[in-house]
mmCIF file of C-alpha atoms in Angstrom:
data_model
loop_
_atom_site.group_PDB
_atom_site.id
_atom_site.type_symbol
_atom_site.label_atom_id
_atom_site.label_comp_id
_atom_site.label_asym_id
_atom_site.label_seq_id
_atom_site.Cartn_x
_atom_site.Cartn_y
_atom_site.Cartn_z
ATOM 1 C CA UNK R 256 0.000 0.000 0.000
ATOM 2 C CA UNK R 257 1.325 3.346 -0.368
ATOM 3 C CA UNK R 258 0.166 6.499 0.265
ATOM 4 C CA UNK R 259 -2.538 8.646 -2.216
ATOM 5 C CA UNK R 260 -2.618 12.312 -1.883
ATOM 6 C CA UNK R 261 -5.860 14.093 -2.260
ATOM 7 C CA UNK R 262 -6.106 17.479 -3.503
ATOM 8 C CA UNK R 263 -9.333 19.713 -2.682
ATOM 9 C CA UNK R 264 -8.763 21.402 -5.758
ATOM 10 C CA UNK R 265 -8.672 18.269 -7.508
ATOM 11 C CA UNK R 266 -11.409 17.147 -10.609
ATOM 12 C CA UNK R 267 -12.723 14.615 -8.443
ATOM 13 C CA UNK R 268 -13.103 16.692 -5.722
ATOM 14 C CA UNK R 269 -14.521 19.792 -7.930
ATOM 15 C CA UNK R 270 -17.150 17.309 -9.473
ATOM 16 C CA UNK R 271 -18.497 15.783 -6.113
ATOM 17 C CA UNK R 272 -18.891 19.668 -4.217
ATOM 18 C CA UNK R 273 -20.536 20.906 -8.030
ATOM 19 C CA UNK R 274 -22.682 17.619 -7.882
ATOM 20 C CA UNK R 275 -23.594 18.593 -3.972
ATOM 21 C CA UNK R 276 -24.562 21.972 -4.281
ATOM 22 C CA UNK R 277 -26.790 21.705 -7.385
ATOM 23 C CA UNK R 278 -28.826 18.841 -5.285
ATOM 24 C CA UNK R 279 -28.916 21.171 -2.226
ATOM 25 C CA UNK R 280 -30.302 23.852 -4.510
ATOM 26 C CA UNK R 281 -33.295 21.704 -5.950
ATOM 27 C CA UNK R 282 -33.496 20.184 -2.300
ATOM 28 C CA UNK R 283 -32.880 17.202 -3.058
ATOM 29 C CA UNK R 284 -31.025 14.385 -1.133
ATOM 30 C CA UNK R 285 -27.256 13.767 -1.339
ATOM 31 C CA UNK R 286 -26.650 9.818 -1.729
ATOM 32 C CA UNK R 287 -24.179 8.109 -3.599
ATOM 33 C CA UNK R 288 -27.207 5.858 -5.405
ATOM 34 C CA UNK R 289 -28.360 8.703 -6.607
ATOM 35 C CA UNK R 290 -24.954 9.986 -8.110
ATOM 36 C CA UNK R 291 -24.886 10.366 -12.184
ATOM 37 C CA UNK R 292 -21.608 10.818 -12.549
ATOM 38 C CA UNK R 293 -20.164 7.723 -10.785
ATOM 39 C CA UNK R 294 -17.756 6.661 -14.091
ATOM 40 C CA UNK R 295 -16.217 10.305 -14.580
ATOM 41 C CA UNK R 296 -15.372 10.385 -10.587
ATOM 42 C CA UNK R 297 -13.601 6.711 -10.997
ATOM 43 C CA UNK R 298 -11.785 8.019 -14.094
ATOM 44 C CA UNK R 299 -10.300 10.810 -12.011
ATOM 45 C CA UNK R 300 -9.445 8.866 -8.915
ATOM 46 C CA UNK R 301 -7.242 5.914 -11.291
ATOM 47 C CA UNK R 302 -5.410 8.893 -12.566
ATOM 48 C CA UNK R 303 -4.831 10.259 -9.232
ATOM 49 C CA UNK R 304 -3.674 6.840 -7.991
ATOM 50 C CA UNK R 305 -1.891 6.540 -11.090
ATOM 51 C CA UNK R 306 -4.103 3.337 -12.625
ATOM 52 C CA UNK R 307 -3.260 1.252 -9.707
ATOM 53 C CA UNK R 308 -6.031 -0.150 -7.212
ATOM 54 C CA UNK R 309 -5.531 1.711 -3.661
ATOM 55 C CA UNK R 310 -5.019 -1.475 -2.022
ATOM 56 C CA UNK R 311 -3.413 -4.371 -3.775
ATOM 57 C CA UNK R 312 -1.727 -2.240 -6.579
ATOM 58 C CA UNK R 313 -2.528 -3.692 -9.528
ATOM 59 C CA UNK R 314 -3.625 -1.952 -12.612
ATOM 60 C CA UNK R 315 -7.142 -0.580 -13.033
ATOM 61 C CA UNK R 316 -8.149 0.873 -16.379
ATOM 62 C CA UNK R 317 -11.933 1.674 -15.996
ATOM 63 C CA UNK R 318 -14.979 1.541 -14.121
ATOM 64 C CA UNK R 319 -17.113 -1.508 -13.731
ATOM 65 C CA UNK R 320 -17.749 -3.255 -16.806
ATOM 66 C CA UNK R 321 -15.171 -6.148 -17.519
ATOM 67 C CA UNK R 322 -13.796 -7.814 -13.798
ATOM 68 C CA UNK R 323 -9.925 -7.825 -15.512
ATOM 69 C CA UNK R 324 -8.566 -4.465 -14.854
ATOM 70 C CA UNK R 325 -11.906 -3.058 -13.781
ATOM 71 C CA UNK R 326 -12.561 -1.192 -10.832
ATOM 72 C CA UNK R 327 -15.204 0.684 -8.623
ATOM 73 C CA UNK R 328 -15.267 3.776 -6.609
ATOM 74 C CA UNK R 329 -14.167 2.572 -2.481
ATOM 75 C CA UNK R 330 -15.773 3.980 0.036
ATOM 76 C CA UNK R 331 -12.972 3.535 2.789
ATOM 77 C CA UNK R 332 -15.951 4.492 5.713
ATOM 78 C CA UNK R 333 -18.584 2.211 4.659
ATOM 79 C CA UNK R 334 -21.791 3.821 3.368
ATOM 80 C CA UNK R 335 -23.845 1.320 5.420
ATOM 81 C CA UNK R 336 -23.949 -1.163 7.641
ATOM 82 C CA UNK R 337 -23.041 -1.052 11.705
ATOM 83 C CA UNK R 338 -19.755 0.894 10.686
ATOM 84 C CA UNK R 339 -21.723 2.699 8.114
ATOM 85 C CA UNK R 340 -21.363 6.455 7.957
ATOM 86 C CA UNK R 341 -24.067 8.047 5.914
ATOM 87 C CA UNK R 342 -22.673 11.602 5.791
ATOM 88 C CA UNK R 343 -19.338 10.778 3.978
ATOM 89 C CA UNK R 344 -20.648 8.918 0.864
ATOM 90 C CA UNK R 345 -19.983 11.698 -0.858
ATOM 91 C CA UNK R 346 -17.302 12.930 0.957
ATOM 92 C CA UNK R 347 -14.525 12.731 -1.412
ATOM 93 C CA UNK R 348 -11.360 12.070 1.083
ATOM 94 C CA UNK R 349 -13.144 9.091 1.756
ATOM 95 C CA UNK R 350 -13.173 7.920 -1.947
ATOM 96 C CA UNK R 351 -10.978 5.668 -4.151
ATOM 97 C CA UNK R 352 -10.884 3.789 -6.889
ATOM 98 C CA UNK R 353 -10.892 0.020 -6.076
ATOM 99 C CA UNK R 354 -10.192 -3.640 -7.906
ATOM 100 C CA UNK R 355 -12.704 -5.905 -9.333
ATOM 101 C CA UNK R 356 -10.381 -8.577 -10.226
ATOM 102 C CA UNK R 357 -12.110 -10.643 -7.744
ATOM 103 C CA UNK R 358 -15.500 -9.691 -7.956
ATOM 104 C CA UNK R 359 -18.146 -12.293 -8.520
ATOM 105 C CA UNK R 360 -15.458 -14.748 -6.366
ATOM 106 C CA UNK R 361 -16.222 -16.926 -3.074
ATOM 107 C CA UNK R 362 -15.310 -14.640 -0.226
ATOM 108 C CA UNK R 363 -12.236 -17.114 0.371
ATOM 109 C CA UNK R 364 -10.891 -15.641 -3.231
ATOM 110 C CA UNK R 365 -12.361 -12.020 -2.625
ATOM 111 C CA UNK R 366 -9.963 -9.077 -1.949
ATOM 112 C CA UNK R 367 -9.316 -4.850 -1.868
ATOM 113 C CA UNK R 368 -12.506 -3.631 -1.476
ATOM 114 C CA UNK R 369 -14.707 -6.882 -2.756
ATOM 115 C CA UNK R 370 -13.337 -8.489 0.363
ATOM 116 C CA UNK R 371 -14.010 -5.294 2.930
ATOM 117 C CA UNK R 372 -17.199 -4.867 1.962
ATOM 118 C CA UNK R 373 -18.736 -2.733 4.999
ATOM 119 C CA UNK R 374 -16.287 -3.718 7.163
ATOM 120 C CA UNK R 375 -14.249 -1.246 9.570
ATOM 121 C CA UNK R 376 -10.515 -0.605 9.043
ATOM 122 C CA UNK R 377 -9.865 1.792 12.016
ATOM 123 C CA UNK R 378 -6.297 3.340 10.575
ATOM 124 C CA UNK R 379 -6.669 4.475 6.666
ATOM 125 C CA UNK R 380 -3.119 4.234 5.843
ATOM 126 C CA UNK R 381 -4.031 5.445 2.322
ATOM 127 C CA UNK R 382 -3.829 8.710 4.172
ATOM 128 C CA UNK R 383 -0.458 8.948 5.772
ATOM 129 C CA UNK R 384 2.630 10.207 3.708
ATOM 130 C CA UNK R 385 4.557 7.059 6.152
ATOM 131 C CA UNK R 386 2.121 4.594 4.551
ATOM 132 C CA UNK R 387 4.839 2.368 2.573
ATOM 133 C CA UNK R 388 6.686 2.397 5.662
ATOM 134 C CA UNK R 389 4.032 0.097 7.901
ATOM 135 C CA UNK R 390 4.755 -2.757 5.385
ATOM 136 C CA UNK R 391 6.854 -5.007 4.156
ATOM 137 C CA UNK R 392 7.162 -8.032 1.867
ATOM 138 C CA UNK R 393 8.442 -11.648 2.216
ATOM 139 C CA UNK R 394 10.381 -14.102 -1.035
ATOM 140 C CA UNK R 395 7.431 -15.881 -0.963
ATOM 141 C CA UNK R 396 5.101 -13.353 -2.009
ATOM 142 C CA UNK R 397 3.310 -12.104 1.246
ATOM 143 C CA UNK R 398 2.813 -8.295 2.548
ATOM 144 C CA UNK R 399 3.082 -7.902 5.922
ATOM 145 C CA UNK R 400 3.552 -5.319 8.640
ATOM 146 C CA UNK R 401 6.716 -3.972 9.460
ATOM 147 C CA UNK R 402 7.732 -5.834 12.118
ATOM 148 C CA UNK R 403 10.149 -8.901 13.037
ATOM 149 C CA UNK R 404 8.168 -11.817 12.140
ATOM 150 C CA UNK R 405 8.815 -13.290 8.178
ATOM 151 C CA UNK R 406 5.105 -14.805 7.588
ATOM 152 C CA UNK R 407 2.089 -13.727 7.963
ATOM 153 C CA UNK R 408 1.514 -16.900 9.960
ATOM 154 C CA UNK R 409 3.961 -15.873 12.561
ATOM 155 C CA UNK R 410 2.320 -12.136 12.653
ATOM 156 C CA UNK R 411 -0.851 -13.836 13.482
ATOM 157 C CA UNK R 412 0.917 -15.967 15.897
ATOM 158 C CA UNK R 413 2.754 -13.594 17.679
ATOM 159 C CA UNK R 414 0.128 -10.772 17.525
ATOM 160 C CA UNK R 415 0.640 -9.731 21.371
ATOM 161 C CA UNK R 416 4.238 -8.849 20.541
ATOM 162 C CA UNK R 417 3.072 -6.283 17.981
ATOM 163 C CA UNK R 418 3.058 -2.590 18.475
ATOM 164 C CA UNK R 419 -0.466 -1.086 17.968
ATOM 165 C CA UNK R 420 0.383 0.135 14.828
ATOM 166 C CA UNK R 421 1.484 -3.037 13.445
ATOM 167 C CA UNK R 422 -1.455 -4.670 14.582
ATOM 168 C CA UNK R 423 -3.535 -2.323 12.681
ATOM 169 C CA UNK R 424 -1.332 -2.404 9.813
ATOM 170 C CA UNK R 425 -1.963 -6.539 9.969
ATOM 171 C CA UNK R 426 -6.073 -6.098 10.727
ATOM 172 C CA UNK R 427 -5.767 -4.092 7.338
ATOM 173 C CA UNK R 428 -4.213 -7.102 5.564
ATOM 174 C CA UNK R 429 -6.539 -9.514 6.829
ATOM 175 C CA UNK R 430 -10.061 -7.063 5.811
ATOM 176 C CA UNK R 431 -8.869 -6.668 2.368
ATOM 177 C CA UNK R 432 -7.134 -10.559 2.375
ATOM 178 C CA UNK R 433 -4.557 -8.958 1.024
ATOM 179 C CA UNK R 434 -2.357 -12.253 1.133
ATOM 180 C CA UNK R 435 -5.120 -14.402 -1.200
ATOM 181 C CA UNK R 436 -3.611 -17.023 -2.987
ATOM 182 C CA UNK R 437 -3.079 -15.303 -6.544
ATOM 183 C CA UNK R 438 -1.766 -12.269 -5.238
ATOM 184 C CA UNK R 439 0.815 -14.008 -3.580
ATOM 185 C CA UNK R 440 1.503 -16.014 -6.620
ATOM 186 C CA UNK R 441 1.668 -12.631 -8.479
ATOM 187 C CA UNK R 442 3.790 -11.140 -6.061
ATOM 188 C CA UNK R 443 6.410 -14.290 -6.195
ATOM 189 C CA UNK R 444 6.379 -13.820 -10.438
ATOM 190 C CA UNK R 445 7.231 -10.366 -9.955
ATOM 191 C CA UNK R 446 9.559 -10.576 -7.476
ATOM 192 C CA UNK R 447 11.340 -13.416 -9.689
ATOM 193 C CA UNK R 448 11.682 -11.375 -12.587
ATOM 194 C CA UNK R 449 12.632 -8.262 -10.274
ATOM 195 C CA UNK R 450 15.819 -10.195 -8.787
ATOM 196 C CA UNK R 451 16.661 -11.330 -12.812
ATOM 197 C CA UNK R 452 17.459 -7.414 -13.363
ATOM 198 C CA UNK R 453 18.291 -6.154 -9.984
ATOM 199 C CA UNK R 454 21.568 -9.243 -9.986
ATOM 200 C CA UNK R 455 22.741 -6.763 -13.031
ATOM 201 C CA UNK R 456 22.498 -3.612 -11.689
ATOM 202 C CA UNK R 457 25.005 -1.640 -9.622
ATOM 203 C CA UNK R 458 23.222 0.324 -6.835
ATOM 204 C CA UNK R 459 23.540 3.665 -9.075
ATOM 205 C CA UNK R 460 21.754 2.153 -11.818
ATOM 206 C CA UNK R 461 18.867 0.532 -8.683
ATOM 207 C CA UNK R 462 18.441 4.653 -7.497
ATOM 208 C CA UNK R 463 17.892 5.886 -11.001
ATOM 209 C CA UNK R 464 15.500 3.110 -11.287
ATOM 210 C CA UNK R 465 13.629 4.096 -8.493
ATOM 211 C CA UNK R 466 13.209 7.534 -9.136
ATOM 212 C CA UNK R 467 11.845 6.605 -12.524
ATOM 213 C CA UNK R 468 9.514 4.542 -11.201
ATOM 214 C CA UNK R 469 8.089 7.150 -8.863
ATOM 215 C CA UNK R 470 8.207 9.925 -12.018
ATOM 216 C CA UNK R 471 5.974 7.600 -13.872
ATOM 217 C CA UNK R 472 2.379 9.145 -15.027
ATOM 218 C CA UNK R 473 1.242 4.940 -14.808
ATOM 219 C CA UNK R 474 2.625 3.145 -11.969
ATOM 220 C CA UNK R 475 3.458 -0.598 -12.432
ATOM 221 C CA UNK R 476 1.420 -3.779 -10.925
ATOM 222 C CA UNK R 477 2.706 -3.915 -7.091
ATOM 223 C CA UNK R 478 5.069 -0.763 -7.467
ATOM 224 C CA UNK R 479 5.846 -0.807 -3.814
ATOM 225 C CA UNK R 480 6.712 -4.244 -3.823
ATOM 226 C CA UNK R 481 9.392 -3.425 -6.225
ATOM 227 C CA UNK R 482 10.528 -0.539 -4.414
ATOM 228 C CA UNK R 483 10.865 -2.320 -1.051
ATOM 229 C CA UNK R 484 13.380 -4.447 -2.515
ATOM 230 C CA UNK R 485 15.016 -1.995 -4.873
ATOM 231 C CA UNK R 486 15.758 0.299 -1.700
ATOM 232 C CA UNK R 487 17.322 -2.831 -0.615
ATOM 233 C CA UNK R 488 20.014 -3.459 -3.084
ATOM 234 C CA UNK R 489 21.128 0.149 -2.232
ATOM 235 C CA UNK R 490 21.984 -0.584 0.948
#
């Protein structure tokens, strides 16, 4: 996960207040049901996440539609249910733009936002510049928190020993199942190919690497995943 900055100036922002006060002025209610322009808002929140989905990182190129590469608009405060909150559906700090790669799935297979579903997630790490720094990755394809333990097993295991932060940085793991089966396999395919090129390269070529990654107007599938162990080969 890494962080997403929000902008109040932003299109997405502009079109959800613009939306807001035209219903105000013919009175009428302020849902997100009733919200026209649900596909333009997604549009604007890939390109402000840079076509990635805000929690498992891979790419997103439109709204709804086809499952592969699709994606919906997240509320990160549920709109309903017992950790619903009503009067941020249309709150656009609360919005992003979500994966449907696992839509239609058993909830065993389900993750990002098709796995939260009105669930709560008490820290939004989407939100903090630090965000990248409250996780980590193992060789076999797992994110974790940052913390001493190697699996996600032993995170689980040795939960007690976690600071409060980690803990919340593993709760957010486990809502979104951010360790299901083929995003670990994905992870492990990346990571393969990622050690091919990163053998070859001298830690000047790794930093110029980086810093073209970050430049990028698209950002590639698990881009912090690759960073974590770029920034490693510097060392």
């Amino acid at each position: 996960m890494r962080y997403i900055k929000k902008k109040n100036n932003s299109q997405a922002s502009i079109l959800l207040q613009n939306w807001i006060k035209e219903r105000k002025k013919a009175k009428q209610s302020i849902l997100y049901i009733d919200f026209d322009k649900k596909e333009e808002l997604n549009g604007y929140l890939r390109s402000e996440q840079k076509g990635i989905c805000c929690y498992c990182q891979q790419p997103i190129t439109h709204f709804q539609k086809d499952n592969y590469e699709g994606s919906h608009n997240e509320h990160f405060i549920p709109e309903n249910g017992i950790h619903g909150r009503p009067d941020l559906q249309m709150e656009y700090m609360n919005i992003y733009a979500s994966c449907n790669y696992s839509k239609g799935k058993k909830n065993s297979d389900q993750h990002c936002g098709e796995a939260k579903h009105d669930s709560k997630i008490d820290t939004n790490f989407l939100e903090k510049i630090s965000c990248h720094i409250h996780f980590k990755y193992n060789t076999i394809g797992e994110i974790l928190p940052s913390c001493p333990f190697y699996t996600i097993g032993d995170c689980e295991i040795n939960h007690s020993k976690l600071t409060s932060l980690q803990q919340e940085a593993l709760k957010t793991i486990k809502v979104l199942n951010l360790n299901q089966a083929s995003l670990v396999l994905l992870r492990k395919k990346e990571q393969t190919e990622l050690f091919k090129i990163l053998n070859r390269f001298s830690k000047e070529q790794v930093n110029a690497q980086i810093q073209k990654l970050n430049n990028l107007d698209t950002f590639p599938r698990f881009i912090d995943m690759l960073l974590y162990y770029m920034k490693q080969k510097k060392r």
